[in-house]
Amino acid sequence: MRKHARVAVLGGLVLSLALTACSTNSGDGSGEGTNEGTQGSLDIIGTAEDAKGPAAPVEGAQTGGTLKYIGLTDFTHLDPARTYVGSFMMIQSGLLGRTLTGYKEVGDGSIQLVGDLATDSGKDVAGDCKTWEFTLKDGLKYEDGTVITAQDVAYGIARSFSPELADGAQFLQNWLQESREYKGPYDGAEKVPPGVKVDGNKLTFSFDTARCEVPFAVAMPNTTPVPEAKDTKTDYDNKPFSSGPYKIESRTLGESMTLVRNEHWAADSDPIRHAYPDKWTFEFGTEPKDNSVRLDANASGDENLWSFTGVHPDILGNVTGNMDKYKGRLVHGEQKYNGYLAINNLRVKDLAVRQALNYAVPRDRWIQLNGGEFAGKPNTSFMTKSVPGYKEFNVYPTDIEKAKGLLGGKATKLRYAYSNDGELSGQIADMFKEEYAKAGIELETIAISPDDYYGQIGDPTNKYDLYWAGWGADWPSGSTVIPPCLGEDGLVLDANTGTNYSFFTEKTIEDEIDRLSGLPITEALPGWGELDEKILTEFAPYVPLDSSYNVWITGSNVGGQYLQQNLSTVDVTKLFVRDPALNAG
Amino acid sequence: MLRFVVRRLLLIVLTLTVVSFGTFMLFFAAPSDPARILCGTRCQPAQIEAVRDGLGLDRPIMTQYVEYMGGIFAGRTLGEGDWAKDCSAPCFGYSYTQNQEVSEIVARALPVSASVAIGAWIIQTLISVSSGVIAARKRGTAVDRGTIAATLIGGALPIYFVGPMLLLIFRYQLEILPQPSYTPLLDDPLAFAGGMIMPWATLAIVGFAFDARLSRSQMLETLDEDFIRTSRAKGLKDRVVFWRHALRASATPLATSAGLGLGGLLGGAVVTESIFGLNGLGKLSLDAITARNLPIVMATVLIAATFVVFGTFIVDMLYAAIDPRVRLS
Amino acid sequence: MSTVTTGTPYLEVEDLKVHFKTEDGIVKAVDGVSFSVERGKTLGIVGESGSGKSVTSLTLLGLHNMRATTVTGRASVGGTDVVAAPHSTVQKMRGKDMAMIFQDPLTALHPYYSIGRQIVEAYRIHHKVSKEVALKRAVEMLDRVGIPEPQRRVKQYPHEFSGGMRQRAMIAMALVNDPDLIIADEPTTALDVTVQAQILDLLGDLQKEFNSAIIMITHDLGVITQIADDVLVMYGGRAVEKGTVEQVLRKPHHPYTWGLLNSVPSLHGDASEDLKPIPGNPPSLLNVPSGCAFHPRCAHAMLGGDGPCAKIRPELEVVQGLKNHTVACHLSEAVRATISDEVIEKVDA
């Protein structure tokens, strides 16, 4: 259940791969404390001026020194075509590669989409969202000093069409060619994908339908330039060619990696990255708990440690109960990920029952069982705070009597399925059973093998009524939250790729989704929040539970900790070594 | 003697063949689709095809087995066309999740586990056997009672308690030991030992009890033997009787226990490697099982089996060296 | 204290007591035993298991379990009281002044060392000679005890020897230092009958050659007849009858001795008719019966009323004025003499 999702995050590999597209991943909080409840700014699209480098200095930041990462598993995919897990994307896009657009922190903890390789965040040529133009900045270079060209960006996108490399986000590819006949640049095929035109340092994307969120889509790692000559296909994952501030000096897969400065990276051209440390080392293999214990101990020689792994639940209490002790080493905050009880709308067709489930939900006990306020915050909508356009509402305040009234004394029996991944999941199931019984809803709890959980709940013919699921926005817009989870987009025939676990669709809602999708970003953003409220009020197709919260600690010699909202994890672009002389070497 | 060795070696080959075949059947002939599992949940159909092709999963199972075994000795090519991978001998297949040949991955992990297990084994054997033997020599004294108490405590402690405790005390609190890590012995012997000391100590503390108790009781049992009485009746000093005759006679069961203990330590290394974040075989196989990375599971099982089988072989050889009665049979 | 023969005994044991402290109480394994042996003579000690005969011999060599054991009395071996002597003195005497031959030569020989090595070791403890010299001596000894091809056999391990050959090797090892006293603890029990006789012959020959004193511990009266000069019958940790072989086996005066004789299968008669095992079991040394320890099993016990057998412990007393034949029994001498004759008659029949 909840724990499951968290483990997926920490554990990295398998589960994360299964979940990334739209479920919980890693964490987010703000530097040197919290940006608790920072609501995503609607003023999210930056101008050409915002796209100019260098990035504004971080207060007190020093240049030099080595930062040392520890974690359980290696970053499985660093090939920009294939990376999709929050922390992997953070390493690829924060340190090794640059994308057409990117997110920069604007000083108050909120983020803004700005041109990264491109001079601005994209030009909607005809104002119909069908043709988008990006121009590359001058003086952009790879790690070997050669010039980054628009052709390389196109080639990077082209290779992300290849089925062998299809682990990354698929938005841009699907929009460019919905039929997906193009299979990448290999075996003699075109080096430029359909719908893309390269003209000098200019790239033009043409779509059949209005795609107003292209500026966000091109911030995904698959717009990272890849020179054809350096393309090593599946092996590119092991050592991607750098266009960012650092390059891979050495790497032993699954064990360690060392990054050193890419001398050809021009800070002047980069509005996002700071690149304070001279060197980054990464060591993999430590269990999450041991990781946390080590970070907590901050023993001599370990002051430069940091990790994407949040503080382990077993020692979370020590940290949160003693925050002063960790001053300057702590990041914590709310993440973009929600947790909710999906109601199987194909089986539970009575609105009153779905509403009763909402009125009677034991949200506080849920949060308490999952680790308390530092593991999750109550959430009463589908979208979470960090997504621009989020609307706060609570249409079903907890009220057992109201739930009883809605059921009208009818005996209601429902089947609750959960992933049998540990003691906690069983305790939670018992808790739901006990609490819902108070409202007259009898739950039959059914444990499912963790390996098969998503396959089963994603199957429209499943025989369950209620089960946990989670989701996080791919980019700061409700368009990556509502349609995949509460719209037809998420209803796919293949159980393993479907993301609408409630199997909920409504004509009126589909129409509104279509309308919002055709609007310019800034106009559409608040619309998604409104739609979120409308869906829950009118149809109650799910029961919102919480938004995840995470806490990270670093060694005492690490500065610039900041929780980046978009990837909901520690932002590597701002980290620095407080005393570069300490643990140098 | 030569016949003895040859017979044992043939038995080893047979055992390993059976193990490899069994493992292969278990994993590759299982009802689930190995390609699908290998590829991950979000895998595209084309990727699955590529993986299936790379593994040769469309061919008869016997052919696959023969090719797999052939790959180990002669190398093979996995997949076709643009995506073909040359996999040189010993080829244990290709890990699609790690983009590496399994043999490369295993070759990196093996020395780590070997260092943990063999180092711990040497320390554990030395400490446990000597303390058990000394306890038997000083039977009934404070030394003996102390040893018994230590084995009772040691035997009750699980690795996942001892490991973190050592880390907490010696690394985080006292800060007198380095963070456990693996440095190749030949690169820097000091760093090697420093990085290994806690894993060794952990395994030795946990494994100490069994061998110490065994050596003590074995020695006491031997001391009750008629031939010990005979040697005393000859006028030998007690010291000589104990350290020469009794120890020699106890050596066989102790060597057996210690030899088989090496296999046990490989098992203990799994947990230890996880605790100390060492990327050895144990951790590798654990992760591989979780991720259902069959080629790696297969390779680690084979290697572990080889270790255990050769461990037994070495014990047999030791046996023959120690006990004249074995040589003829 | 009476002695069996009149010469100067090499071994003189007086009132030897060996008591073990156990969790269940004190075990009186040997409770006041006296005897002596001269050079060139053989004393047979007879008794059931648990009678204290083996503990007695082990105590002489200091090989008994030292823990929680109290040994009192006197045991002079060639003039040295081994009860009072320090451990190191006794240790130095072992092998040289007194040697021991054990019952089961398979377990009594170290399985991992060659026969030669074990004999060499025994020799070199008491003789500062090179290994080569000692090995020559070992070969000599093996030859002497009748092991064929001693040059080859000396290199072999105990498991490569047959039972009889092993016992010969054991004897060779015991005699390698020419000991004055040999204690043989059931040396033939583990061997088959023909080999038994050979070994006993060998021991007899060797005794003549080396003029040693021998203590032969056995439960087999046949062995006693064949090799011993004197006999000591033990029961419940004490001596119940003592005398020459002729006296004890031809004119036995103790009901227990009668029982022993009756339980020996006759070579001439019909075994099934004559064989009368002693009823009951040997006493627990933790809780020895009061009075005469044998009384619960004794067909002639005088119990009830003033009957002394269960109340008073009988001391060894001279039989029929024969100074060296003693017995510990409450029955009157006349009654004993009558029964003795009946027993012998039956045995001879």
CSV table of C-alpha atoms in Angstrom, one decimal, chain A residues 422-573:
chain,number,residue,atom,x,y,z
A,422,GLY,CA,4.2,-6.4,4.8
A,423,GLU,CA,2.6,-6.1,8.2
A,424,LEU,CA,1.5,-2.5,7.7
A,425,SER,CA,-0.7,-3.2,4.7
A,426,GLY,CA,-2.6,-5.8,6.7
A,427,GLN,CA,-3.0,-3.4,9.6
A,428,ILE,CA,-4.3,-0.7,7.2
A,429,ALA,CA,-6.8,-3.2,5.8
A,430,ASP,CA,-8.0,-4.0,9.3
A,431,MET,CA,-8.3,-0.4,10.1
A,432,PHE,CA,-10.4,0.3,7.0
A,433,LYS,CA,-12.6,-2.6,7.8
A,434,GLU,CA,-13.1,-1.5,11.3
A,435,GLU,CA,-13.8,2.2,10.5
A,436,TYR,CA,-16.1,1.6,7.5
A,437,ALA,CA,-18.1,-0.8,9.6
A,438,LYS,CA,-19.1,2.1,11.7
A,439,ALA,CA,-20.9,3.6,8.7
A,440,GLY,CA,-22.5,0.3,7.9
A,441,ILE,CA,-20.1,-0.7,5.1
A,442,GLU,CA,-18.8,-4.2,5.4
A,443,LEU,CA,-15.4,-4.7,3.8
A,444,GLU,CA,-14.1,-8.0,2.7
A,445,THR,CA,-10.3,-7.5,2.7
A,446,ILE,CA,-8.3,-9.4,0.0
A,447,ALA,CA,-4.5,-9.5,-0.1
A,448,ILE,CA,-2.8,-9.5,-3.5
A,449,SER,CA,0.8,-10.5,-4.3
A,450,PRO,CA,2.8,-7.3,-4.5
A,451,ASP,CA,4.3,-8.4,-7.8
A,452,ASP,CA,0.9,-8.6,-9.3
A,453,TYR,CA,-0.8,-5.7,-7.6
A,454,TYR,CA,-0.9,-3.2,-10.4
A,455,GLY,CA,-1.6,-5.8,-13.0
A,456,GLN,CA,-4.6,-6.9,-11.0
A,457,ILE,CA,-6.1,-3.5,-10.0
A,458,GLY,CA,-5.4,-2.2,-13.5
A,459,ASP,CA,-7.5,-4.9,-15.0
A,460,PRO,CA,-11.0,-3.6,-15.8
A,461,THR,CA,-12.5,-7.1,-15.1
A,462,ASN,CA,-11.1,-7.2,-11.6
A,463,LYS,CA,-13.5,-8.3,-8.9
A,464,TYR,CA,-12.5,-5.7,-6.3
A,465,ASP,CA,-14.4,-2.5,-5.3
A,466,LEU,CA,-11.8,-0.5,-3.4
A,467,TYR,CA,-8.0,-0.3,-3.6
A,468,TRP,CA,-5.2,2.1,-3.0
A,469,ALA,CA,-3.4,3.9,-5.9
A,470,GLY,CA,-1.2,6.9,-6.2
A,471,TRP,CA,-0.2,9.4,-8.8
A,472,GLY,CA,2.2,12.3,-9.4
A,473,ALA,CA,2.1,14.9,-12.2
A,474,ASP,CA,4.6,14.5,-15.0
A,475,TRP,CA,4.8,18.3,-15.2
A,476,PRO,CA,3.3,21.2,-13.4
A,477,SER,CA,-0.2,21.0,-14.9
A,478,GLY,CA,-3.4,19.2,-14.1
A,479,SER,CA,-3.3,17.9,-17.6
A,480,THR,CA,-0.9,15.2,-16.5
A,481,VAL,CA,-3.1,14.3,-13.5
A,482,ILE,CA,-6.8,14.4,-14.3
A,483,PRO,CA,-6.9,12.8,-17.9
A,484,PRO,CA,-4.6,9.8,-17.1
A,485,CYS,CA,-6.4,9.0,-13.8
A,486,LEU,CA,-9.9,10.1,-14.3
A,487,GLY,CA,-10.3,10.3,-18.0
A,488,GLU,CA,-10.4,8.0,-21.1
A,489,ASP,CA,-6.7,8.5,-21.6
A,490,GLY,CA,-6.0,6.2,-18.7
A,491,LEU,CA,-8.4,3.5,-19.9
A,492,VAL,CA,-6.1,1.3,-21.9
A,493,LEU,CA,-6.9,-2.2,-22.9
A,494,ASP,CA,-3.6,-3.5,-21.5
A,495,ALA,CA,-4.0,-3.8,-17.7
A,496,ASN,CA,-0.3,-3.1,-17.2
A,497,THR,CA,-0.4,0.3,-18.8
A,498,GLY,CA,-3.8,1.5,-17.8
A,499,THR,CA,-3.7,4.3,-15.2
A,500,ASN,CA,-7.4,5.0,-14.6
A,501,TYR,CA,-7.7,2.5,-11.7
A,502,SER,CA,-11.3,3.7,-10.9
A,503,PHE,CA,-12.3,3.0,-14.5
A,504,PHE,CA,-14.2,6.3,-14.4
A,505,THR,CA,-15.4,8.1,-17.5
A,506,GLU,CA,-18.1,10.6,-18.0
A,507,LYS,CA,-19.1,12.4,-21.2
A,508,THR,CA,-19.3,15.8,-19.5
A,509,ILE,CA,-15.9,15.4,-17.9
A,510,GLU,CA,-14.3,14.2,-21.2
A,511,ASP,CA,-15.7,17.3,-22.9
A,512,GLU,CA,-14.2,19.5,-20.3
A,513,ILE,CA,-10.9,17.7,-20.6
A,514,ASP,CA,-10.9,18.3,-24.4
A,515,ARG,CA,-11.7,21.9,-23.9
A,516,LEU,CA,-8.9,22.5,-21.4
A,517,SER,CA,-6.4,20.7,-23.5
A,518,GLY,CA,-7.0,23.1,-26.3
A,519,LEU,CA,-6.4,26.2,-24.1
A,520,PRO,CA,-3.1,28.0,-23.7
A,521,ILE,CA,-1.3,26.8,-20.6
A,522,THR,CA,-1.9,29.8,-18.3
A,523,GLU,CA,-5.6,29.7,-19.1
A,524,ALA,CA,-5.9,26.0,-18.7
A,525,LEU,CA,-4.1,25.6,-15.4
A,526,PRO,CA,-6.9,26.9,-13.1
A,527,GLY,CA,-9.4,25.0,-15.1
A,528,TRP,CA,-8.0,21.6,-14.0
A,529,GLY,CA,-8.4,22.6,-10.4
A,530,GLU,CA,-12.1,23.4,-11.0
A,531,LEU,CA,-12.6,20.2,-12.9
A,532,ASP,CA,-11.0,18.3,-10.0
A,533,GLU,CA,-13.6,19.7,-7.7
A,534,LYS,CA,-16.4,19.0,-10.2
A,535,ILE,CA,-15.5,15.4,-10.6
A,536,LEU,CA,-15.4,14.6,-6.9
A,537,THR,CA,-18.5,16.6,-6.1
A,538,GLU,CA,-20.7,15.2,-8.8
A,539,PHE,CA,-19.4,11.6,-9.2
A,540,ALA,CA,-17.2,10.8,-6.2
A,541,PRO,CA,-15.3,8.2,-8.3
A,542,TYR,CA,-12.5,7.8,-5.7
A,543,VAL,CA,-11.6,8.7,-2.1
A,544,PRO,CA,-8.7,11.1,-1.7
A,545,LEU,CA,-6.4,10.3,1.2
A,546,ASP,CA,-3.3,12.3,1.3
A,547,SER,CA,-0.3,13.8,-0.4
A,548,SER,CA,3.0,12.4,0.4
A,549,TYR,CA,5.5,14.1,2.6
A,550,ASN,CA,9.2,13.4,2.8
A,551,VAL,CA,12.2,14.2,4.9
A,552,TRP,CA,15.8,14.1,3.9
A,553,ILE,CA,19.0,14.7,5.8
A,554,THR,CA,22.5,15.3,4.5
A,555,GLY,CA,26.0,15.4,6.0
A,556,SER,CA,26.8,18.7,7.8
A,557,ASN,CA,29.2,19.9,5.1
A,558,VAL,CA,26.4,19.9,2.4
A,559,GLY,CA,24.6,23.1,1.7
A,560,GLY,CA,21.9,24.3,-0.7
A,561,GLN,CA,19.4,21.6,0.1
A,562,TYR,CA,16.2,22.3,-1.7
A,563,LEU,CA,13.2,20.3,-2.6
A,564,GLN,CA,12.5,20.7,-6.3
A,565,GLN,CA,8.7,20.5,-6.9
A,566,ASN,CA,8.7,19.2,-10.4
A,567,LEU,CA,10.6,16.0,-9.6
A,568,SER,CA,9.7,16.1,-5.9
A,569,THR,CA,13.3,15.4,-4.8
A,570,VAL,CA,16.5,17.1,-3.7
A,571,ASP,CA,17.6,19.5,-6.3
A,572,VAL,CA,21.2,18.7,-7.4
A,573,THR,CA,21.7,21.9,-9.2
